[in-house]
Amino acid sequence: MAFVDAESGAILYEKEGEGTIVLAGTVTKGDILGYSAGWKIAIATTGGVVQARCVAGEDGVSGQRIVVYFDRVVMGGRFSGGTAGAALYVAEASGEDGHYIETAPSTSGDATKKIGYMVSASIGVITPLYADDSTVA
């Protein structure tokens, strides 16, 4: 079974580094967020990279203040088909903003920062601030 991020139904089992931010876009609980002209969902696409900085602790819309987590988050509920030990990355495709993927982006200029890892088929550990930003050469 292939890895799937349903982008809904997130359960945050453990969370560290709580803070609040004001959104510049619509997010779903568990989305990986970054900052580029405001806090919004992260994306790895060349020319529009928004590097991962935190995990949304709740759903929200532009202008709303929400709880986020800047450190380690253990999350389930939205993942299936994961491989224990596999790295997690921010999705690169347009329309996939805020999604998690197990395959590193490969297009020149895409962000390739590892943002966590899977501990089972359905549980991931997200660590948005523990790795340097990087891009495909």
PDB file of C-alpha atoms in Angstrom, residues 21-26 33-42:
ATOM      1  CA  ILE A  21       0.313  32.669  14.743  1.00  0.00           C
ATOM      2  CA  VAL A  22      -2.045  34.698  12.556  1.00  0.00           C
ATOM      3  CA  LEU A  23      -2.803  32.914   9.283  1.00  0.00           C
ATOM      4  CA  ALA A  24      -2.432  34.233   5.729  1.00  0.00           C
ATOM      5  CA  GLY A  25      -4.387  31.315   4.235  1.00  0.00           C
ATOM      6  CA  THR A  26      -6.666  28.380   5.041  1.00  0.00           C
ATOM      7  CA  LEU A  33       3.154  25.533   7.808  1.00  0.00           C
ATOM      8  CA  GLY A  34       5.795  28.063   6.862  1.00  0.00           C
ATOM      9  CA  TYR A  35       6.217  31.807   6.492  1.00  0.00           C
ATOM     10  CA  SER A  36       6.260  33.700   3.196  1.00  0.00           C
ATOM     11  CA  ALA A  37       4.392  37.024   3.247  1.00  0.00           C
ATOM     12  CA  GLY A  38       2.425  35.530   6.153  1.00  0.00           C
ATOM     13  CA  TRP A  39       1.896  32.117   7.787  1.00  0.00           C
ATOM     14  CA  LYS A  40       0.503  29.584   5.311  1.00  0.00           C
ATOM     15  CA  ILE A  41       0.769  25.941   4.281  1.00  0.00           C
ATOM     16  CA  ALA A  42       4.268  24.857   3.260  1.00  0.00           C
TER      17      ALA A  42
END
